[in-house]
Amino acid sequence: MPHLLIVDDSPTIRRMVRVTLTPLSMEVIEAASGLEAIEQLAVASVNLIVLDLNMPDMHGLDVLGFVRASQKFQHIPVIVLTTRNDEVSRTAAMQAGGTRYITKPFKPQALLTEAREVLAAAVPGAR
């Protein structure tokens, strides 16, 4: 079963993402901060990350940089889910290795569609 890591400092957003992606039948791991996300990556096998940019302890771009710099994690697709709706942030996230970029508030169906697409490309047998 594929594993999803949701990284957001808002419990409400984490819950919304979890519910939205329920049809993917993934085991869900949550992290409330960038540092917690890195800790979770060290102990869990993750197939998809949904990552916020604005977090109190470690910016999402730093987490993304860590993921892309690591040979062990660099293959994991990362959907950046953020309130930052400016082109500078979008470009920075995509240049840092983001797979997709979605702004909040998000349309649940759009997130589900994006997640399905990146999983299908990254995880054999995913739907």
GROMACS .gro file of N, CA and C in nm:
model
  381
    1MET      N    1   0.084  -0.118   0.000
    1MET     CA    2   0.000   0.000   0.000
    1MET      C    3   0.089   0.124   0.000
    2PRO      N    4   0.064   0.218  -0.091
    2PRO     CA    5   0.144   0.342  -0.095
    2PRO      C    6   0.123   0.427   0.031
    3HIS      N    7   0.222   0.507   0.062
    3HIS     CA    8   0.217   0.594   0.180
    3HIS      C    9   0.220   0.741   0.137
    4LEU      N   10   0.136   0.818   0.201
    4LEU     CA   11   0.123   0.962   0.177
    4LEU      C   12   0.173   1.036   0.300
    5LEU      N   13   0.260   1.135   0.280
    5LEU     CA   14   0.305   1.223   0.388
    5LEU      C   15   0.244   1.361   0.364
    6ILE      N   16   0.161   1.406   0.458
    6ILE     CA   17   0.100   1.539   0.450
    6ILE      C   18   0.176   1.629   0.547
    7VAL      N   19   0.232   1.738   0.494
    7VAL     CA   20   0.312   1.829   0.576
    7VAL      C   21   0.247   1.966   0.574
    8ASP      N   22   0.187   2.003   0.685
    8ASP     CA   23   0.122   2.133   0.698
    8ASP      C   24   0.107   2.164   0.846
    9ASP      N   25   0.129   2.288   0.885
    9ASP     CA   26   0.117   2.324   1.026
    9ASP      C   27  -0.029   2.337   1.070
   10SER      N   28  -0.121   2.334   0.977
   10SER     CA   29  -0.264   2.345   1.010
   10SER      C   30  -0.328   2.206   1.019
   11PRO      N   31  -0.378   2.170   1.138
   11PRO     CA   32  -0.448   2.041   1.150
   11PRO      C   33  -0.570   2.033   1.059
   12THR      N   34  -0.635   2.145   1.036
   12THR     CA   35  -0.754   2.147   0.950
   12THR      C   36  -0.716   2.113   0.807
   13ILE      N   37  -0.610   2.172   0.757
   13ILE     CA   38  -0.566   2.143   0.620
   13ILE      C   39  -0.521   1.998   0.609
   14ARG      N   40  -0.447   1.949   0.708
   14ARG     CA   41  -0.405   1.808   0.704
   14ARG      C   42  -0.527   1.716   0.697
   15ARG      N   43  -0.628   1.746   0.776
   15ARG     CA   44  -0.750   1.665   0.775
   15ARG      C   45  -0.820   1.674   0.638
   16MET      N   46  -0.828   1.794   0.581
   16MET     CA   47  -0.893   1.812   0.450
   16MET      C   48  -0.819   1.733   0.342
   17VAL      N   49  -0.687   1.738   0.345
   17VAL     CA   50  -0.608   1.664   0.246
   17VAL      C   51  -0.629   1.514   0.265
   18ARG      N   52  -0.626   1.470   0.389
   18ARG     CA   53  -0.647   1.327   0.419
   18ARG      C   54  -0.781   1.280   0.363
   19VAL      N   55  -0.887   1.355   0.391
   19VAL     CA   56  -1.021   1.317   0.344
   19VAL      C   57  -1.028   1.322   0.192
   20THR      N   58  -0.971   1.426   0.134
   20THR     CA   59  -0.973   1.441  -0.012
   20THR      C   60  -0.905   1.324  -0.082
   21LEU      N   61  -0.795   1.276  -0.025
   21LEU     CA   62  -0.717   1.171  -0.090
   21LEU      C   63  -0.753   1.029  -0.044
   22THR      N   64  -0.859   1.016   0.035
   22THR     CA   65  -0.905   0.885   0.081
   22THR      C   66  -0.929   0.787  -0.035
   23PRO      N   67  -0.985   0.831  -0.149
   23PRO     CA   68  -1.007   0.736  -0.259
   23PRO      C   69  -0.879   0.669  -0.311
   24LEU      N   70  -0.763   0.722  -0.278
   24LEU     CA   71  -0.638   0.663  -0.325
   24LEU      C   72  -0.595   0.542  -0.242
   25SER      N   73  -0.664   0.517  -0.132
   25SER     CA   74  -0.634   0.403  -0.045
   25SER      C   75  -0.487   0.400  -0.004
   26MET      N   76  -0.440   0.513   0.046
   26MET     CA   77  -0.301   0.524   0.091
   26MET      C   78  -0.297   0.528   0.243
   27GLU      N   79  -0.190   0.476   0.298
   27GLU     CA   80  -0.167   0.494   0.440
   27GLU      C   81  -0.115   0.636   0.458
   28VAL      N   82  -0.173   0.710   0.552
   28VAL     CA   83  -0.141   0.852   0.568
   28VAL      C   84  -0.053   0.873   0.690
   29ILE      N   85   0.053   0.951   0.669
   29ILE     CA   86   0.142   0.996   0.775
   29ILE      C   87   0.133   1.148   0.774
   30GLU      N   88   0.129   1.209   0.891
   30GLU     CA   89   0.119   1.354   0.897
   30GLU      C   90   0.239   1.414   0.968
   31ALA      N   91   0.272   1.535   0.927
   31ALA     CA   92   0.378   1.612   0.993
   31ALA      C   93   0.330   1.755   1.004
   32ALA      N   94   0.345   1.814   1.123
   32ALA     CA   95   0.299   1.950   1.149
   32ALA      C   96   0.408   2.054   1.124
   33SER      N   97   0.527   2.008   1.085
   33SER     CA   98   0.637   2.101   1.060
   33SER      C   99   0.735   2.039   0.962
   34GLY      N  100   0.823   2.121   0.911
   34GLY     CA  101   0.925   2.073   0.819
   34GLY      C  102   1.020   1.975   0.886
   35LEU      N  103   1.060   2.005   1.007
   35LEU     CA  104   1.149   1.914   1.079
   35LEU      C  105   1.083   1.780   1.106
   36GLU      N  106   0.956   1.784   1.142
   36GLU     CA  107   0.882   1.660   1.165
   36GLU      C  108   0.871   1.580   1.035
   37ALA      N  109   0.857   1.649   0.922
   37ALA     CA  110   0.850   1.580   0.793
   37ALA      C  111   0.979   1.504   0.765
   38ILE      N  112   1.091   1.567   0.792
   38ILE     CA  113   1.220   1.501   0.770
   38ILE      C  114   1.235   1.380   0.863
   39GLU      N  115   1.188   1.395   0.986
   39GLU     CA  116   1.190   1.281   1.079
   39GLU      C  117   1.104   1.167   1.026
   40GLN      N  118   0.986   1.198   0.974
   40GLN     CA  119   0.897   1.096   0.921
   40GLN      C  120   0.959   1.025   0.800
   41LEU      N  121   1.026   1.101   0.716
   41LEU     CA  122   1.091   1.040   0.600
   41LEU      C  123   1.198   0.939   0.642
   42ALA      N  124   1.262   0.967   0.754
   42ALA     CA  125   1.369   0.879   0.802
   42ALA      C  126   1.316   0.744   0.850
   43VAL      N  127   1.190   0.741   0.893
   43VAL     CA  128   1.137   0.617   0.952
   43VAL      C  129   1.026   0.551   0.871
   44ALA      N  130   0.974   0.616   0.770
   44ALA     CA  131   0.862   0.561   0.693
   44ALA      C  132   0.895   0.558   0.545
   45SER      N  133   0.835   0.465   0.478
   45SER     CA  134   0.847   0.457   0.333
   45SER      C  135   0.737   0.544   0.273
   46VAL      N  136   0.774   0.649   0.202
   46VAL     CA  137   0.677   0.747   0.152
   46VAL      C  138   0.676   0.744  -0.001
   47ASN      N  139   0.555   0.748  -0.059
   47ASN     CA  140   0.540   0.745  -0.203
   47ASN      C  141   0.490   0.877  -0.262
   48LEU      N  142   0.435   0.964  -0.176
   48LEU     CA  143   0.384   1.094  -0.220
   48LEU      C  144   0.388   1.189  -0.102
   49ILE      N  145   0.430   1.314  -0.128
   49ILE     CA  146   0.432   1.418  -0.026
   49ILE      C  147   0.343   1.532  -0.072
   50VAL      N  148   0.255   1.577   0.017
   50VAL     CA  149   0.180   1.701  -0.003
   50VAL      C  150   0.240   1.799   0.098
   51LEU      N  151   0.298   1.908   0.047
   51LEU     CA  152   0.384   1.995   0.127
   51LEU      C  153   0.341   2.141   0.123
   52ASP      N  154   0.322   2.199   0.240
   52ASP     CA  155   0.297   2.343   0.252
   52ASP      C  156   0.431   2.415   0.247
   53LEU      N  157   0.431   2.539   0.202
   53LEU     CA  158   0.554   2.618   0.201
   53LEU      C  159   0.574   2.695   0.331
   54ASN      N  160   0.466   2.754   0.383
   54ASN     CA  161   0.477   2.842   0.499
   54ASN      C  162   0.456   2.764   0.628
   55MET      N  163   0.567   2.737   0.695
   55MET     CA  164   0.561   2.668   0.823
   55MET      C  165   0.656   2.738   0.920
   56PRO      N  166   0.629   2.727   1.048
   56PRO     CA  167   0.704   2.806   1.146
   56PRO      C  168   0.850   2.767   1.166
   57ASP      N  169   0.885   2.642   1.157
   57ASP     CA  170   1.022   2.602   1.191
   57ASP      C  171   1.114   2.588   1.072
   58MET      N  172   1.060   2.549   0.960
   58MET     CA  173   1.142   2.521   0.842
   58MET      C  174   1.055   2.543   0.719
   59HIS      N  175   1.099   2.628   0.631
   59HIS     CA  176   1.022   2.660   0.511
   59HIS      C  177   1.007   2.536   0.425
   60GLY      N  178   0.894   2.525   0.358
   60GLY     CA  179   0.870   2.411   0.271
   60GLY      C  180   0.973   2.396   0.161
   61LEU      N  181   1.029   2.507   0.112
   61LEU     CA  182   1.133   2.496   0.010
   61LEU      C  183   1.257   2.427   0.066
   62ASP      N  184   1.285   2.447   0.194
   62ASP     CA  185   1.398   2.379   0.256
   62ASP      C  186   1.372   2.229   0.266
   63VAL      N  187   1.249   2.193   0.298
   63VAL     CA  188   1.211   2.051   0.302
   63VAL      C  189   1.224   1.992   0.162
   64LEU      N  190   1.173   2.063   0.064
   64LEU     CA  191   1.180   2.018  -0.074
   64LEU      C  192   1.326   2.002  -0.118
   65GLY      N  193   1.411   2.096  -0.080
   65GLY     CA  194   1.553   2.087  -0.112
   65GLY      C  195   1.616   1.963  -0.049
   66PHE      N  196   1.578   1.934   0.075
   66PHE     CA  197   1.629   1.815   0.143
   66PHE      C  198   1.586   1.688   0.068
   67VAL      N  199   1.460   1.683   0.028
   67VAL     CA  200   1.407   1.566  -0.043
   67VAL      C  201   1.482   1.547  -0.175
   68ARG      N  202   1.498   1.654  -0.250
   68ARG     CA  203   1.561   1.643  -0.382
   68ARG      C  204   1.712   1.617  -0.373
   69ALA      N  205   1.775   1.657  -0.265
   69ALA     CA  206   1.920   1.636  -0.248
   69ALA      C  207   1.953   1.494  -0.201
   70SER      N  208   1.853   1.423  -0.153
   70SER     CA  209   1.876   1.290  -0.099
   70SER      C  210   1.850   1.183  -0.205
   71GLN      N  211   1.949   1.099  -0.227
   71GLN     CA  212   1.932   0.991  -0.324
   71GLN      C  213   1.818   0.898  -0.283
   72LYS      N  214   1.797   0.883  -0.154
   72LYS     CA  215   1.693   0.794  -0.103
   72LYS      C  216   1.552   0.849  -0.128
   73PHE      N  217   1.536   0.981  -0.129
   73PHE     CA  218   1.403   1.043  -0.137
   73PHE      C  219   1.376   1.118  -0.266
   74GLN      N  220   1.477   1.143  -0.347
   74GLN     CA  221   1.461   1.233  -0.462
   74GLN      C  222   1.356   1.189  -0.564
   75HIS      N  223   1.320   1.061  -0.563
   75HIS     CA  224   1.221   1.009  -0.658
   75HIS      C  225   1.077   1.035  -0.613
   76ILE      N  226   1.057   1.076  -0.487
   76ILE     CA  227   0.921   1.094  -0.434
   76ILE      C  228   0.855   1.217  -0.496
   77PRO      N  229   0.738   1.203  -0.555
   77PRO     CA  230   0.668   1.321  -0.607
   77PRO      C  231   0.623   1.410  -0.491
   78VAL      N  232   0.633   1.541  -0.513
   78VAL     CA  233   0.594   1.638  -0.411
   78VAL      C  234   0.494   1.736  -0.470
   79ILE      N  235   0.373   1.734  -0.414
   79ILE     CA  236   0.272   1.832  -0.452
   79ILE      C  237   0.280   1.945  -0.351
   80VAL      N  238   0.316   2.063  -0.398
   80VAL     CA  239   0.323   2.180  -0.312
   80VAL      C  240   0.181   2.236  -0.302
   81LEU      N  241   0.131   2.248  -0.179
   81LEU     CA  242  -0.004   2.298  -0.152
   81LEU      C  243   0.010   2.417  -0.059
   82THR      N  244  -0.012   2.537  -0.112
   82THR     CA  245   0.022   2.658  -0.038
   82THR      C  246  -0.074   2.773  -0.064
   83THR      N  247  -0.073   2.870   0.025
   83THR     CA  248  -0.153   2.991   0.005
   83THR      C  249  -0.081   3.089  -0.088
   84ARG      N  250   0.046   3.064  -0.114
   84ARG     CA  251   0.125   3.156  -0.197
   84ARG      C  252   0.085   3.143  -0.343
   85ASN      N  253   0.015   3.245  -0.392
   85ASN     CA  254  -0.039   3.241  -0.527
   85ASN      C  255   0.035   3.334  -0.621
   86ASP      N  256   0.162   3.356  -0.594
   86ASP     CA  257   0.240   3.445  -0.680
   86ASP      C  258   0.336   3.364  -0.767
   87GLU      N  259   0.373   3.421  -0.879
   87GLU     CA  260   0.457   3.351  -0.975
   87GLU      C  261   0.598   3.325  -0.921
   88VAL      N  262   0.649   3.414  -0.837
   88VAL     CA  263   0.782   3.394  -0.779
   88VAL      C  264   0.785   3.268  -0.693
   89SER      N  265   0.684   3.250  -0.609
   89SER     CA  266   0.677   3.131  -0.524
   89SER      C  267   0.658   3.004  -0.607
   90ARG      N  268   0.571   3.012  -0.706
   90ARG     CA  269   0.546   2.897  -0.793
   90ARG      C  270   0.674   2.857  -0.866
   91THR      N  271   0.742   2.954  -0.921
   91THR     CA  272   0.867   2.925  -0.993
   91THR      C  273   0.972   2.868  -0.900
   92ALA      N  274   0.986   2.926  -0.782
   92ALA     CA  275   1.085   2.877  -0.685
   92ALA      C  276   1.057   2.733  -0.646
   93ALA      N  277   0.930   2.702  -0.622
   93ALA     CA  278   0.893   2.565  -0.582
   93ALA      C  279   0.918   2.466  -0.695
   94MET      N  280   0.886   2.503  -0.815
   94MET     CA  281   0.906   2.411  -0.927
   94MET      C  282   1.055   2.396  -0.958
   95GLN      N  283   1.131   2.503  -0.948
   95GLN     CA  284   1.275   2.493  -0.970
   95GLN      C  285   1.344   2.412  -0.861
   96ALA      N  286   1.286   2.413  -0.740
   96ALA     CA  287   1.343   2.336  -0.630
   96ALA      C  288   1.307   2.188  -0.641
   97GLY      N  289   1.219   2.154  -0.734
   97GLY     CA  290   1.187   2.014  -0.756
   97GLY      C  291   1.044   1.973  -0.728
   98GLY      N  292   0.956   2.071  -0.709
   98GLY     CA  293   0.815   2.037  -0.690
   98GLY      C  294   0.760   1.967  -0.813
   99THR      N  295   0.673   1.871  -0.791
   99THR     CA  296   0.614   1.797  -0.902
   99THR      C  297   0.491   1.870  -0.955
  100ARG      N  298   0.411   1.920  -0.862
  100ARG     CA  299   0.291   1.999  -0.896
  100ARG      C  300   0.279   2.112  -0.794
  101TYR      N  301   0.202   2.214  -0.830
  101TYR     CA  302   0.184   2.331  -0.743
  101TYR      C  303   0.036   2.365  -0.741
  102ILE      N  304  -0.023   2.363  -0.622
  102ILE     CA  305  -0.166   2.392  -0.606
  102ILE      C  306  -0.179   2.497  -0.497
  103THR      N  307  -0.268   2.595  -0.520
  103THR     CA  308  -0.286   2.699  -0.419
  103THR      C  309  -0.412   2.671  -0.336
  104LYS      N  310  -0.403   2.718  -0.211
  104LYS     CA  311  -0.517   2.712  -0.118
  104LYS      C  312  -0.595   2.842  -0.133
  105PRO      N  313  -0.724   2.839  -0.115
  105PRO     CA  314  -0.804   2.719  -0.092
  105PRO      C  315  -0.804   2.634  -0.219
  106PHE      N  316  -0.801   2.502  -0.201
  106PHE     CA  317  -0.792   2.413  -0.316
  106PHE      C  318  -0.926   2.346  -0.342
  107LYS      N  319  -0.942   2.304  -0.466
  107LYS     CA  320  -1.060   2.227  -0.505
  107LYS      C  321  -1.024   2.081  -0.481
  108PRO      N  322  -1.099   2.012  -0.396
  108PRO     CA  323  -1.067   1.873  -0.365
  108PRO      C  324  -1.046   1.785  -0.489
  109GLN      N  325  -1.132   1.799  -0.588
  109GLN     CA  326  -1.120   1.715  -0.707
  109GLN      C  327  -0.989   1.744  -0.781
  110ALA      N  328  -0.946   1.869  -0.782
  110ALA     CA  329  -0.820   1.903  -0.849
  110ALA      C  330  -0.701   1.838  -0.778
  111LEU      N  331  -0.702   1.842  -0.644
  111LEU     CA  332  -0.593   1.778  -0.569
  111LEU      C  333  -0.594   1.628  -0.592
  112LEU      N  334  -0.711   1.567  -0.589
  112LEU     CA  335  -0.721   1.424  -0.611
  112LEU      C  336  -0.671   1.385  -0.750
  113THR      N  337  -0.708   1.462  -0.849
  113THR     CA  338  -0.664   1.436  -0.987
  113THR      C  339  -0.512   1.447  -0.998
  114GLU      N  340  -0.456   1.553  -0.942
  114GLU     CA  341  -0.310   1.572  -0.947
  114GLU      C  342  -0.239   1.457  -0.876
  115ALA      N  343  -0.290   1.418  -0.759
  115ALA     CA  344  -0.228   1.310  -0.683
  115ALA      C  345  -0.233   1.179  -0.761
  116ARG      N  346  -0.347   1.151  -0.823
  116ARG     CA  347  -0.359   1.029  -0.903
  116ARG      C  348  -0.258   1.028  -1.017
  117GLU      N  349  -0.243   1.142  -1.083
  117GLU     CA  350  -0.151   1.150  -1.197
  117GLU      C  351  -0.007   1.128  -1.154
  118VAL      N  352   0.037   1.194  -1.048
  118VAL     CA  353   0.177   1.180  -1.008
  118VAL      C  354   0.203   1.042  -0.950
  119LEU      N  355   0.105   0.984  -0.883
  119LEU     CA  356   0.123   0.848  -0.830
  119LEU      C  357   0.130   0.746  -0.944
  120ALA      N  358   0.047   0.763  -1.044
  120ALA     CA  359   0.047   0.671  -1.158
  120ALA      C  360   0.183   0.671  -1.226
  121ALA      N  361   0.247   0.786  -1.231
  121ALA     CA  362   0.379   0.797  -1.293
  121ALA      C  363   0.489   0.743  -1.203
  122ALA      N  364   0.470   0.750  -1.071
  122ALA     CA  365   0.577   0.716  -0.978
  122ALA      C  366   0.566   0.579  -0.912
  123VAL      N  367   0.444   0.530  -0.896
  123VAL     CA  368   0.423   0.404  -0.822
  123VAL      C  369   0.352   0.305  -0.912
  124PRO      N  370   0.420   0.198  -0.952
  124PRO     CA  371   0.354   0.097  -1.035
  124PRO      C  372   0.231   0.041  -0.964
  125GLY      N  373   0.121   0.034  -1.038
  125GLY     CA  374  -0.002  -0.023  -0.981
  125GLY      C  375  -0.087   0.076  -0.904
  126ALA      N  376  -0.039   0.201  -0.887
  126ALA     CA  377  -0.119   0.302  -0.815
  126ALA      C  378  -0.231   0.347  -0.906
  127ARG      N  379  -0.338   0.398  -0.842
  127ARG     CA  380  -0.450   0.447  -0.923
  127ARG      C  381  -0.481   0.590  -0.894
   0.00000   0.00000   0.00000
